[in-house]
Short mmCIF file of C-alpha atoms in Angstrom, two decimals:
data_model
loop_
_atom_site.label_atom_id
_atom_site.label_comp_id
_atom_site.label_asym_id
_atom_site.label_seq_id
_atom_site.Cartn_x
_atom_site.Cartn_y
_atom_site.Cartn_z
CA MET A 18 -4.09 4.96 17.77
CA SER A 19 -0.97 5.01 16.59
CA ALA A 20 0.30 2.11 14.13
CA ARG A 21 3.59 2.26 16.10
CA THR A 22 1.69 0.43 19.11
CA ALA A 23 1.08 -2.36 17.63
CA LEU A 24 4.62 -2.89 16.01
CA ARG A 25 5.74 -2.90 19.75
CA ARG A 26 3.70 -6.39 20.05
CA PRO A 27 6.93 -8.97 19.51
CA ALA A 28 4.25 -11.77 17.92
CA PHE A 29 2.44 -8.96 15.59
CA ARG A 30 6.32 -8.47 14.56
CA PHE A 31 6.95 -12.11 13.87
CA LEU A 32 3.78 -12.55 12.27
CA LEU A 33 4.00 -9.78 10.12
CA ALA A 34 7.53 -10.95 8.80
CA GLY A 35 6.66 -14.50 7.84
CA ARG A 36 3.48 -13.23 5.99
CA ALA A 37 6.13 -10.60 4.36
CA VAL A 38 8.26 -13.21 3.37
CA ASP A 39 5.24 -15.63 2.14
CA ALA A 40 4.04 -12.82 0.02
CA PHE A 41 7.36 -12.10 -1.39
CA GLY A 42 7.65 -15.74 -2.59
CA ASN A 43 4.03 -16.13 -3.64
CA ALA A 44 5.11 -13.25 -5.97
CA PHE A 45 7.17 -15.58 -7.96
CA ALA A 46 5.15 -18.70 -7.66
CA PRO A 47 1.95 -17.37 -10.05
CA ILE A 48 4.18 -15.71 -12.76
CA ALA A 49 6.36 -18.39 -12.64
CA LEU A 50 3.94 -21.41 -12.59
CA ALA A 51 1.72 -19.62 -15.02
CA PHE A 52 4.80 -19.32 -17.88
CA ALA A 53 6.11 -23.09 -16.93
CA VAL A 54 2.93 -24.32 -18.02
CA LEU A 55 2.82 -22.16 -21.24
CA ASP A 56 6.47 -22.96 -21.90
CA LEU A 57 5.44 -26.43 -21.65
CA THR A 58 1.96 -26.99 -23.69
CA GLY A 59 1.37 -23.68 -24.84
CA SER A 60 -2.45 -23.98 -23.61
CA ALA A 61 -4.42 -21.87 -21.74
CA SER A 62 -6.27 -24.89 -20.92
CA ASP A 63 -3.94 -26.55 -19.30
CA LEU A 64 -2.99 -23.47 -17.37
CA GLY A 65 -6.53 -23.84 -16.14
CA LEU A 66 -6.69 -26.89 -14.85
CA VAL A 67 -3.26 -26.93 -13.22
CA VAL A 68 -4.22 -23.65 -11.39
CA GLY A 69 -7.81 -25.22 -10.82
CA ALA A 70 -6.35 -28.58 -9.69
CA ARG A 71 -5.11 -26.56 -6.17
CA THR A 72 -8.07 -24.32 -5.63
CA VAL A 73 -10.08 -27.41 -5.47
CA LEU A 74 -8.19 -29.28 -2.66
CA ASN A 75 -7.79 -26.21 -0.97
CA VAL A 76 -11.26 -25.37 -1.13
CA ILE A 77 -12.27 -29.13 0.19
CA PHE A 78 -9.80 -29.06 3.14
CA LEU A 79 -10.49 -25.29 4.39
CA LEU A 80 -13.56 -26.19 6.79
CA PHE A 81 -11.50 -28.69 8.64
CA GLY A 82 -8.59 -25.91 8.75
CA GLY A 83 -11.03 -24.20 10.56
CA VAL A 84 -12.02 -26.79 13.15
CA LEU A 85 -8.35 -27.22 13.42
CA ALA A 86 -6.86 -24.00 13.77
CA ASP A 87 -10.14 -23.52 16.85
CA ARG A 88 -8.58 -26.38 18.52
CA LEU A 89 -4.69 -26.13 18.15
CA PRO A 90 -1.97 -23.84 18.87
CA LYS A 91 -2.08 -21.48 15.43
CA ASN A 92 1.73 -20.63 14.92
CA LEU A 93 2.95 -24.20 14.99
CA LEU A 94 -0.27 -25.12 12.49
CA MET A 95 1.39 -22.25 10.35
CA VAL A 96 4.74 -23.57 10.56
CA GLY A 97 3.76 -27.27 10.03
CA SER A 98 1.47 -26.13 6.61
CA ASN A 99 4.51 -23.83 5.10
CA LEU A 100 6.84 -26.43 5.74
CA ALA A 101 4.77 -29.24 3.55
CA ALA A 102 4.22 -26.52 0.94
CA ALA A 103 7.67 -25.91 0.85
CA LEU A 104 8.12 -29.48 -0.17
CA THR A 105 5.83 -29.27 -3.08
CA GLN A 106 7.46 -26.11 -4.57
CA ALA A 107 10.24 -27.62 -4.10
CA ALA A 108 9.46 -30.97 -5.97
CA VAL A 109 7.56 -28.39 -8.91
CA ALA A 110 11.12 -26.19 -9.34
CA ALA A 111 12.75 -29.67 -9.67
CA LEU A 112 10.79 -31.02 -12.41
CA VAL A 113 10.66 -28.06 -14.19
CA LEU A 114 14.39 -27.03 -14.48
CA THR A 115 15.05 -31.13 -15.31
CA HIS A 116 12.91 -30.44 -17.66
CA THR A 117 10.83 -33.70 -16.73
CA ALA A 118 7.87 -31.73 -15.64
CA THR A 119 4.44 -32.81 -17.23
CA ILE A 120 1.17 -31.70 -16.98
CA PRO A 121 -0.30 -34.66 -14.68
CA LEU A 122 2.71 -34.23 -12.55
CA LEU A 123 1.82 -30.44 -11.97
CA ILE A 124 -2.05 -30.74 -11.36
CA GLY A 125 -0.95 -33.67 -8.82
CA LEU A 126 1.60 -31.50 -6.43
CA SER A 127 -0.67 -28.32 -7.12
CA ALA A 128 -3.52 -30.57 -5.54
CA VAL A 129 -1.58 -31.35 -2.53
CA ASN A 130 -0.13 -27.72 -2.04
CA GLY A 131 -3.70 -26.60 -1.92
CA ALA A 132 -4.76 -29.46 1.05
CA VAL A 133 -1.91 -28.07 3.59
CA THR A 134 -1.95 -24.63 2.66
CA ALA A 135 -6.01 -24.71 3.36
CA VAL A 136 -4.96 -26.14 6.98
CA ALA A 137 -2.88 -22.97 7.59
CA MET A 138 -5.26 -20.37 5.99
CA PRO A 139 -8.11 -20.05 8.62
CA ALA A 140 -5.54 -20.32 11.47
CA SER A 141 -3.63 -17.36 9.90
CA ALA A 142 -6.68 -14.99 9.59
CA ALA A 143 -7.70 -15.77 13.30
CA LEU A 144 -4.12 -15.22 14.88
CA LEU A 145 -3.55 -11.14 14.16
CA PRO A 146 -6.09 -9.89 16.46
CA ARG A 147 -4.86 -12.48 18.99
CA THR A 148 -1.19 -10.53 18.78
CA VAL A 149 -2.26 -7.07 19.31
CA ALA A 150 -5.42 -5.19 21.52
CA ASP A 151 -8.66 -4.14 20.35
CA GLU A 152 -7.91 -0.76 19.74
CA GLU A 153 -5.31 -1.43 17.72
CA ARG A 154 -7.26 -3.82 15.20
CA GLN A 155 -7.95 -1.46 12.48
CA GLN A 156 -4.22 -0.22 12.52
CA ALA A 157 -2.98 -3.85 12.75
CA ASN A 158 -4.71 -4.86 9.59
CA ALA A 159 -3.76 -2.25 7.80
CA LEU A 160 0.20 -2.96 8.45
CA ASN A 161 -0.32 -6.50 7.73
CA ARG A 162 -1.72 -5.26 4.17
CA LEU A 163 1.16 -3.14 3.88
CA SER A 164 3.74 -5.63 4.97
CA LEU A 165 2.46 -7.93 2.07
CA ASN A 166 2.00 -5.24 -0.67
CA SER A 167 5.06 -3.59 -0.04
CA ALA A 168 7.01 -7.13 -0.46
CA VAL A 169 5.33 -7.92 -3.32
CA ILE A 170 6.09 -4.70 -5.01
CA ILE A 171 9.89 -5.64 -4.38
CA ALA A 172 9.25 -9.37 -5.63
CA ALA A 173 7.03 -8.44 -8.59
CA PRO A 174 9.33 -7.20 -11.38
CA LEU A 175 11.91 -9.27 -9.88
CA ALA A 176 9.70 -12.20 -10.72
CA GLY A 177 9.40 -11.09 -14.30
CA VAL A 178 12.99 -10.63 -14.62
CA VAL A 179 14.27 -13.97 -13.61
CA VAL A 180 11.19 -15.69 -14.98
CA ALA A 181 12.38 -13.93 -18.12
CA THR A 182 15.94 -14.31 -17.70
CA VAL A 183 16.69 -17.87 -16.06
CA GLY A 184 13.44 -19.25 -16.79
CA PRO A 185 10.49 -20.55 -14.65
CA GLY A 186 11.87 -22.77 -12.43
CA TRP A 187 14.13 -20.67 -10.41
CA GLY A 188 11.30 -18.82 -9.65
CA ILE A 189 9.24 -21.65 -7.91
CA ALA A 190 12.45 -22.53 -6.45
CA ALA A 191 12.78 -19.19 -4.52
CA ASP A 192 9.14 -19.75 -3.14
CA ALA A 193 10.06 -23.22 -2.16
CA ALA A 194 12.77 -21.21 -0.25
CA THR A 195 10.77 -18.81 1.02
CA PHE A 196 8.07 -21.29 2.90
CA VAL A 197 10.79 -22.33 4.91
CA ILE A 198 11.82 -18.90 6.11
CA SER A 199 8.61 -18.01 6.95
CA ALA A 200 8.10 -21.21 9.30
CA CYS A 201 10.68 -20.08 11.24
CA CYS A 202 9.39 -16.43 11.75
CA PHE A 203 6.23 -18.55 12.57
CA ALA A 204 7.70 -20.70 14.96
CA LEU A 205 9.03 -17.80 17.47
CA ILE A 206 5.74 -16.26 17.72
CA ARG A 207 4.71 -16.59 21.57
CA LEU A 208 1.77 -14.79 22.80
CA PRO A 209 2.31 -13.22 26.30
CA ALA A 210 -0.10 -14.18 29.41
CA GLN A 211 -2.81 -12.85 30.23
CA ALA A 212 -2.96 -10.60 33.45
CA GLY A 213 -5.74 -11.51 36.25
CA ALA A 214 -8.95 -12.93 35.51
CA GLY A 215 -11.43 -11.53 32.56
CA ARG A 216 -15.01 -11.61 32.96
CA PRO A 217 -17.17 -14.23 34.28
CA ALA A 218 -17.37 -17.77 33.11
CA ASP A 219 -20.21 -18.57 30.80
CA PRO A 220 -22.41 -20.93 32.82
CA GLY A 221 -24.41 -21.93 29.87
CA ARG A 222 -21.77 -22.88 27.87
CA PRO A 223 -20.48 -26.59 28.13
CA VAL A 224 -16.99 -27.30 28.24
CA GLU A 225 -14.89 -28.26 25.77
CA ALA A 226 -12.38 -30.97 27.65
CA GLY A 227 -8.92 -31.20 25.92
CA ARG A 228 -9.23 -28.01 23.84
CA PRO A 229 -6.90 -24.73 24.20
CA VAL A 230 -8.74 -21.59 25.22
CA GLU A 231 -8.70 -19.02 22.42
CA ALA A 232 -10.05 -15.95 21.86
CA GLY A 233 -11.68 -15.33 18.64
CA ARG A 234 -12.02 -13.00 15.86
CA PRO A 235 -13.72 -12.32 12.54
CA VAL A 236 -12.16 -13.68 9.19
CA GLU A 237 -10.24 -11.55 6.72
CA ALA A 238 -11.78 -10.38 3.53
CA GLY A 239 -10.35 -12.08 0.87
CA PRO A 240 -6.78 -13.38 -0.41
CA PRO A 241 -7.08 -14.66 -3.61
CA ALA A 242 -5.83 -16.92 -6.08
CA ASP A 243 -1.78 -17.63 -7.23
CA PRO A 244 -1.30 -19.30 -10.46
CA GLY A 245 0.36 -22.14 -9.28
CA ARG A 246 -1.19 -20.35 -6.27
CA PRO A 247 -3.96 -18.22 -6.40
CA VAL A 248 -3.45 -14.37 -8.26
CA GLU A 249 -2.93 -11.38 -6.12
CA ALA A 250 -3.25 -7.63 -7.59
CA GLY A 251 -2.28 -7.58 -10.50
CA PRO A 252 -5.62 -8.52 -12.17
CA PRO A 253 -6.81 -11.46 -10.15
CA VAL A 254 -9.28 -11.97 -7.83
CA GLU A 255 -9.51 -13.12 -4.26
CA ALA A 256 -12.63 -14.76 -2.79
CA GLY A 257 -14.82 -13.12 -0.51
CA ARG A 258 -12.31 -10.60 -0.59
CA PRO A 259 -10.80 -9.40 -3.59
CA VAL A 260 -7.99 -11.61 -5.23
CA GLU A 261 -4.72 -9.92 -5.33
CA ALA A 262 -3.29 -9.00 -8.83
CA GLY A 263 -1.23 -11.92 -10.20
CA ARG A 264 -2.49 -14.33 -7.46
CA PRO A 265 -5.25 -16.28 -7.05
CA VAL A 266 -8.26 -15.12 -5.06
CA GLU A 267 -8.25 -15.59 -1.06
CA ALA A 268 -11.78 -16.58 0.68
CA GLY A 269 -13.89 -13.67 1.83
CA ARG A 270 -12.18 -11.09 -0.23
CA PRO A 271 -11.97 -10.21 -3.78
CA ALA A 272 -8.70 -11.40 -5.40
CA ASP A 273 -5.95 -9.04 -6.53
CA PRO A 274 -5.81 -7.73 -9.74
CA GLY A 275 -2.75 -8.77 -12.29
CA ARG A 276 -1.17 -11.71 -10.36
CA PRO A 277 -1.70 -15.75 -11.42
CA ALA A 278 -2.47 -17.83 -8.97
CA ASP A 279 0.35 -19.38 -6.53
CA PRO A 280 -0.79 -23.24 -6.12
CA GLY A 281 2.72 -23.77 -4.52
CA ARG A 282 1.80 -21.84 -1.11
CA PRO A 283 -1.15 -21.28 1.59
CA VAL A 284 -2.46 -18.48 1.51
CA GLN A 285 -2.26 -17.98 5.19
CA VAL A 286 -1.19 -20.53 8.25
CA GLY A 287 -1.34 -21.48 12.17
CA ARG A 288 -0.10 -24.25 14.50
CA PRO A 289 -1.05 -27.31 16.54
CA VAL A 290 -2.24 -28.12 20.03
CA GLY A 291 -1.22 -31.12 22.12
CA VAL A 292 -4.72 -32.20 23.41
CA GLY A 293 -5.40 -32.94 27.45
CA ARG A 294 -3.18 -30.05 28.36
CA ASP A 295 -3.72 -28.49 31.52
CA ALA A 296 -6.18 -25.13 31.63
CA GLU A 297 -3.41 -23.05 32.82
CA ALA A 298 -0.99 -24.04 29.92
CA GLU A 299 -3.38 -23.16 27.68
CA ARG A 300 -3.68 -20.18 28.84
CA ASN A 301 -0.37 -19.30 29.01
CA THR A 302 0.43 -20.27 25.03
CA GLU A 303 -2.97 -19.46 23.47
CA VAL A 304 -4.87 -16.76 25.48
CA GLY A 305 -2.46 -15.06 27.30
CA TRP A 306 -2.14 -11.44 26.93
CA ASP A 307 0.48 -8.78 27.67
CA PRO A 308 -0.21 -7.29 31.83
CA GLU A 309 0.61 -4.16 30.07
CA VAL A 310 -1.70 -3.53 27.77
CA PRO A 311 -5.06 -2.53 28.02
CA GLY A 312 -7.68 -5.15 28.50
CA GLY A 313 -10.14 -4.57 26.09
CA ALA A 314 -12.92 -6.17 24.90
CA GLU A 315 -11.39 -8.98 23.38
CA ALA A 316 -8.99 -9.32 26.11
CA ALA A 317 -11.34 -9.22 28.76
CA GLY A 318 -13.60 -12.20 26.60
CA ARG A 319 -10.20 -14.10 26.27
CA GLY A 320 -9.96 -13.95 30.65
CA ALA A 321 -12.80 -14.86 30.89
CA GLU A 322 -13.44 -17.60 28.63
CA ALA A 323 -10.05 -19.32 29.77
CA ALA A 324 -11.52 -18.82 33.39
CA GLY A 325 -14.79 -20.84 32.91
CA ARG A 326 -13.30 -23.36 30.74
CA GLY A 327 -10.19 -23.83 33.37
CA ALA A 328 -13.26 -24.23 35.90
CA GLU A 329 -15.32 -26.46 33.87
CA ALA A 330 -12.60 -28.61 33.25
CA VAL A 331 -12.14 -30.19 37.14
CA PRO A 332 -15.64 -30.06 38.18
CA SER A 333 -16.01 -29.66 41.71
CA SER A 334 -18.36 -32.60 41.64
CA GLY A 335 -15.83 -35.21 40.56
CA ALA A 336 -17.87 -35.85 37.57
CA PRO A 337 -16.16 -36.71 34.30
CA PRO A 338 -15.15 -33.83 32.61
CA ALA A 339 -17.45 -33.67 29.15
CA ALA A 340 -16.43 -34.90 25.81
CA ALA A 341 -14.81 -32.76 23.33
CA PRO A 342 -17.10 -31.74 20.59
CA GLY A 343 -16.72 -33.49 17.63
CA VAL A 344 -15.50 -32.47 14.18
CA LEU A 345 -19.04 -32.11 12.81
CA ALA A 346 -20.35 -30.73 15.59
CA GLU A 347 -17.79 -28.03 15.43
CA LEU A 348 -18.60 -27.27 11.73
CA ARG A 349 -22.39 -26.90 12.63
CA THR A 350 -21.67 -24.44 15.15
CA GLY A 351 -19.40 -22.36 12.76
CA TRP A 352 -22.64 -22.87 10.01
CA SER A 353 -24.63 -21.15 12.55
CA GLU A 354 -22.25 -17.97 13.17
CA PHE A 355 -21.98 -17.87 9.59
CA ARG A 356 -25.07 -18.05 8.56
CA SER A 357 -26.89 -15.79 11.18
CA ARG A 358 -24.92 -12.70 9.88
CA THR A 359 -27.03 -11.65 6.30
CA TRP A 360 -23.98 -9.14 5.67
CA LEU A 361 -21.18 -11.78 5.90
CA TRP A 362 -22.87 -14.61 3.96
CA VAL A 363 -24.29 -12.20 0.96
CA VAL A 364 -20.75 -10.52 0.84
CA VAL A 365 -19.03 -14.04 0.82
CA ALA A 366 -21.52 -14.93 -1.86
CA GLY A 367 -20.88 -11.83 -4.03
CA ALA A 368 -16.88 -12.44 -3.79
CA CYS A 369 -17.42 -16.00 -4.61
CA VAL A 370 -19.29 -14.73 -8.21
CA MET A 371 -16.14 -12.27 -8.41
CA ASN A 372 -13.55 -14.57 -7.60
CA MET A 373 -14.72 -16.87 -10.35
CA ALA A 374 -14.70 -14.12 -12.81
CA TRP A 375 -11.54 -12.50 -11.47
CA SER A 376 -9.29 -15.54 -11.30
CA GLY A 377 -10.39 -16.98 -14.44
CA GLY A 378 -9.35 -13.28 -16.15
CA THR A 379 -6.50 -12.64 -14.33
CA HIS A 380 -4.76 -16.21 -13.51
CA VAL A 381 -5.61 -17.83 -16.86
CA LEU A 382 -6.32 -15.17 -19.86
CA ALA A 383 -4.27 -12.71 -19.09
CA PRO A 384 -0.95 -14.32 -18.85
CA ALA A 385 -2.01 -15.95 -22.24
CA LEU A 386 -2.74 -12.24 -23.59
CA VAL A 387 0.22 -10.70 -22.42
CA ASP A 388 2.57 -13.13 -23.74
CA THR A 389 1.77 -11.94 -26.80
CA THR A 390 1.25 -8.39 -26.48
CA ILE A 391 3.29 -6.33 -24.08
CA GLY A 392 5.55 -9.44 -22.77
CA ARG A 393 6.39 -11.20 -19.92
CA ARG A 394 8.84 -8.03 -17.82
CA ALA A 395 5.87 -5.44 -18.98
CA TRP A 396 3.41 -7.74 -17.03
CA GLY A 397 5.91 -7.79 -14.07
CA VAL A 398 5.97 -4.21 -13.92
CA VAL A 399 1.92 -3.72 -14.36
CA LEU A 400 1.71 -6.01 -10.88
CA ALA A 401 4.24 -4.04 -8.99
CA VAL A 402 2.45 -0.66 -10.02
CA GLN A 403 -0.87 -2.68 -8.36
CA THR A 404 0.85 -3.47 -5.59
CA ALA A 405 2.30 0.54 -5.01
CA GLY A 406 -1.49 1.45 -5.28
CA MET A 407 -2.43 -1.22 -2.44
CA ILE A 408 0.48 0.07 -0.76
CA VAL A 409 -1.48 3.67 -1.02
CA GLY A 410 -4.36 2.49 -0.31
CA GLY A 411 -3.43 0.41 3.07
CA LEU A 412 -1.92 3.84 4.46
CA VAL A 413 -5.57 5.52 3.61
CA ALA A 414 -7.20 2.74 5.08
CA MET A 415 -5.54 3.19 8.21
CA ARG A 416 -6.62 6.45 8.51
CA LEU A 417 -9.75 6.48 8.03
CA ARG A 418 -12.87 6.45 10.48
CA LEU A 419 -16.00 5.53 9.00
CA ARG A 420 -19.44 4.92 10.79
CA HIS A 421 -19.76 2.04 7.78
CA PHE A 422 -16.15 0.92 6.62
CA LEU A 423 -18.24 -2.15 5.20
CA ARG A 424 -20.22 -0.42 2.82
CA TYR A 425 -17.01 1.76 1.81
CA GLY A 426 -15.09 -1.10 1.18
CA VAL A 427 -17.21 -3.27 -1.05
CA ILE A 428 -18.19 0.11 -3.16
CA ALA A 429 -14.65 0.58 -3.92
CA LEU A 430 -14.55 -2.78 -5.30
CA VAL A 431 -16.12 -1.12 -8.66
CA ALA A 432 -12.58 -0.33 -9.27
CA MET A 433 -11.28 -4.36 -9.71
CA ALA A 434 -13.40 -4.20 -13.19
CA ALA A 435 -10.87 -1.54 -14.73
CA PRO A 436 -7.75 -4.48 -15.12
CA LEU A 437 -9.99 -6.34 -17.04
CA ILE A 438 -11.88 -4.12 -18.99
CA VAL A 439 -8.18 -2.42 -20.21
CA LEU A 440 -7.11 -5.93 -21.08
CA GLY A 441 -9.98 -6.81 -23.08
CA LEU A 442 -10.04 -2.82 -25.29
CA ASP A 443 -6.56 -1.87 -25.38
CA PRO A 444 -3.33 -4.02 -23.42
CA ARG A 445 -0.58 -1.59 -23.50
CA VAL A 446 1.30 -0.61 -20.61
CA LEU A 447 0.24 2.62 -19.45
CA PRO A 448 -3.19 2.19 -19.67
CA LEU A 449 -2.91 -1.29 -17.86
CA ALA A 450 -0.54 0.19 -15.39
CA ALA A 451 -3.41 2.81 -13.94
CA ALA A 452 -6.14 0.48 -14.03
CA ALA A 453 -4.02 -1.64 -11.91
CA PHE A 454 -2.90 0.72 -9.38
CA LEU A 455 -6.43 2.18 -9.05
CA ALA A 456 -7.47 -1.44 -8.46
CA GLY A 457 -4.74 -1.56 -5.70
CA VAL A 458 -5.97 1.24 -3.82
CA ALA A 459 -9.86 0.13 -4.06
CA LEU A 460 -8.88 -3.65 -2.74
CA GLU A 461 -7.21 -2.15 0.46
CA GLN A 462 -10.11 -0.30 1.54
CA PHE A 463 -11.99 -3.70 0.95
CA ALA A 464 -9.21 -5.86 2.69
CA VAL A 465 -9.28 -3.61 6.16
CA GLY A 466 -12.79 -3.02 6.42
CA TRP A 467 -13.67 -6.34 5.86
CA GLU A 468 -11.06 -7.64 8.60
CA THR A 469 -12.02 -5.23 10.85
CA THR A 470 -15.79 -5.83 10.58
CA MET A 471 -14.85 -9.50 11.19
CA GLN A 472 -13.30 -9.49 14.36
CA GLU A 473 -15.92 -6.84 15.43
CA HIS A 474 -18.57 -9.25 14.95
CA ILE A 475 -17.84 -12.46 15.62
CA PRO A 476 -17.24 -14.26 18.56
CA ALA A 477 -13.22 -15.16 18.99
CA ASP A 478 -13.40 -18.54 19.99
CA ARG A 479 -15.13 -19.31 16.70
CA LEU A 480 -13.86 -17.03 14.41
CA ALA A 481 -11.62 -19.46 12.69
CA ARG A 482 -13.95 -21.85 11.47
CA VAL A 483 -16.34 -18.66 10.68
CA TYR A 484 -13.05 -18.06 8.49
CA SER A 485 -13.27 -21.20 6.97
CA TYR A 486 -16.47 -21.13 5.51
CA ASP A 487 -15.80 -17.35 4.46
CA MET A 488 -13.06 -18.90 2.72
CA VAL A 489 -14.91 -21.77 0.89
CA GLY A 490 -17.56 -19.43 0.08
CA SER A 491 -15.10 -17.23 -1.76
CA PHE A 492 -12.77 -20.03 -3.37
CA ILE A 493 -15.63 -22.46 -4.36
CA ALA A 494 -16.23 -20.97 -7.57
CA ILE A 495 -12.25 -20.05 -8.77
CA PRO A 496 -11.82 -23.84 -10.11
CA LEU A 497 -15.13 -23.18 -11.78
CA GLY A 498 -13.43 -19.90 -13.42
CA GLU A 499 -10.00 -21.24 -14.17
CA VAL A 500 -10.89 -24.58 -15.77
CA ALA A 501 -14.01 -23.18 -18.18
CA VAL A 502 -12.26 -19.68 -19.00
CA GLY A 503 -10.30 -21.39 -21.55
CA PRO A 504 -12.66 -23.41 -23.84
CA ILE A 505 -15.05 -20.05 -23.19
CA ALA A 506 -11.96 -17.77 -24.46
CA GLU A 507 -11.10 -20.20 -27.53
CA ARG A 508 -14.50 -19.94 -28.80
CA PHE A 509 -15.02 -16.21 -28.23
CA GLY A 510 -11.70 -14.78 -28.00
CA LEU A 511 -9.28 -13.61 -25.47
CA ARG A 512 -10.55 -10.01 -25.42
CA PRO A 513 -14.28 -10.61 -25.36
CA THR A 514 -13.98 -13.13 -22.87
CA LEU A 515 -11.96 -10.68 -20.40
CA LEU A 516 -14.95 -7.89 -21.01
CA GLY A 517 -17.47 -10.70 -20.18
CA ALA A 518 -15.50 -11.11 -16.85
CA ALA A 519 -15.68 -7.50 -16.23
CA ALA A 520 -19.22 -7.03 -16.49
CA VAL A 521 -19.38 -10.53 -13.87
CA LEU A 522 -17.57 -9.09 -11.39
CA LEU A 523 -20.12 -5.57 -11.80
CA VAL A 524 -22.47 -7.58 -11.27
CA ALA A 525 -21.42 -9.59 -8.29
CA VAL A 526 -20.69 -5.76 -6.36
CA LEU A 527 -23.95 -4.43 -7.21
CA GLY A 528 -25.36 -7.75 -5.76
CA MET A 529 -23.23 -7.43 -2.48
CA LEU A 530 -24.39 -3.41 -1.98
CA SER A 531 -28.14 -4.44 -2.80
CA SER A 532 -28.72 -5.71 1.01
CA SER A 533 -29.37 -3.55 3.44
CA ASP A 534 -27.39 -5.17 6.25
CA VAL A 535 -24.32 -4.97 4.20
CA ARG A 536 -25.04 -1.01 3.44
CA THR A 537 -25.98 -0.02 7.08
CA LEU A 538 -23.65 -2.50 9.35
CA ARG A 539 -21.91 -0.09 11.88
CA HIS A 540 -18.12 0.13 13.00
CA ARG A 541 -17.08 1.09 16.03
CA VAL A 542 -14.17 4.25 16.17
CA PRO A 543 -11.97 2.96 18.60
CA GLY A 544 -12.23 6.03 21.36
CA ALA A 545 -15.59 7.05 20.36
CA ALA A 546 -18.26 7.15 22.96
CA PRO A 547 -20.75 4.36 23.07
CA ASP A 548 -23.72 6.43 21.75
CA ARG A 549 -21.62 8.41 18.86
CA MET A 550 -19.72 7.68 16.01
CA GLU A 551 -16.75 9.80 15.06
CA GLU A 552 -15.77 9.34 11.04
CA SER A 553 -13.43 11.17 8.85
CA VAL A 554 -15.60 11.32 5.85
CA PRO A 555 -18.95 11.29 5.75
#
């Protein structure tokens, strides 16, 4: 399946554009906020408090974000989240530029930013598979990662130059502006209408009145912490998924190396829907599909569920419709889906430990170390090199045909320890850049494999809630890593602490691989015969 097919979908293009603009801003925020705090007090512990405050609120509100994303229009939820995040980042920029910033004010604004961005993260993760056909998922996930990384590779070195030349305040202001632009892109997303009825309604499932019908899909592995927001590939980690360098870890995936956490921006975002809209309206806005696109399993599922819920919403017996389930009931449903899959919670648990080590090492310790060794501009270059590795990794992952995609992606995470090891042993530009490039390639193998696996194995209408548990599990230990690593480094030194973080990260990866479910879970290659798997490498 060609990647161009996915790019023909207008909704996918707007989603891609909005995320790319967000990523561009994220390249500024982690670097700018980290050095704004260091310029203010020079304390790695203070930086850990600012970054940790955002992460704590982010984790607390993630579960509710998952429930909202399964109830409301995802793109509008993302618009509201981005606009609120723009306001918080604009306030931080104003404080820094007017030299009135204090650590308590930065902590408070970072916490608010973490809360508003958490509402949109599960929605953003669950929206992508809704914009493409089933057989286009792997390519769409790879294109999504490529667009994010391409934006970062342009923005990261530019951020280093801006911060070193005109100061961190202007870098944070640029981030606020990108939030507004991305909100406009998300507002333009329209999901096409479904052609025809899908599968028959599920008689055993109660109707959820007043709730839009959505086709679900699994969570994304990981996006990472930014240093004002979680760090991305540079050297930090993403939760549940590896963290992307230079920004904090994202849940369900390991953190990306090399980029400080971005407390000023939501990881991923969505939109609200009016309760009580009729079934037809809900189908058109939330579950529709392009008549020209092959139905596939997901399209059929959406049509069936829409038909089932629509029929139940107006019972022929004249009985009143069933009441919509409460928030706690929906959280319990999401938890049941999450814990019933061993491969899912094992990887998230490993990502939790991995992100703790990665975020502390790359979001807090790395900026403090490079400030006295290779310099801020060189650090921006290293982050850009890591992003180049991620682009190469995305191109590779797009073409892979593997029987065990998840196992392959988890094994690749071993390379995420490389930047931390180089920082701890010999923080020179060339070795660090090489390690960051390798980590970038590896991170994309996991990210695409995780996203695709989630979308294949999680029911569509529960996907956002499962994503929220993925993100919570992946992120929950990030504040601990970011806050505790400063005092540990003061006791044992920056470099020994970085080497210790690398060791913890490797132990987490080995823990994931110890599960037979992770090693043996099968990936269905599009176009392969039902009884036979095709793969490009053994």
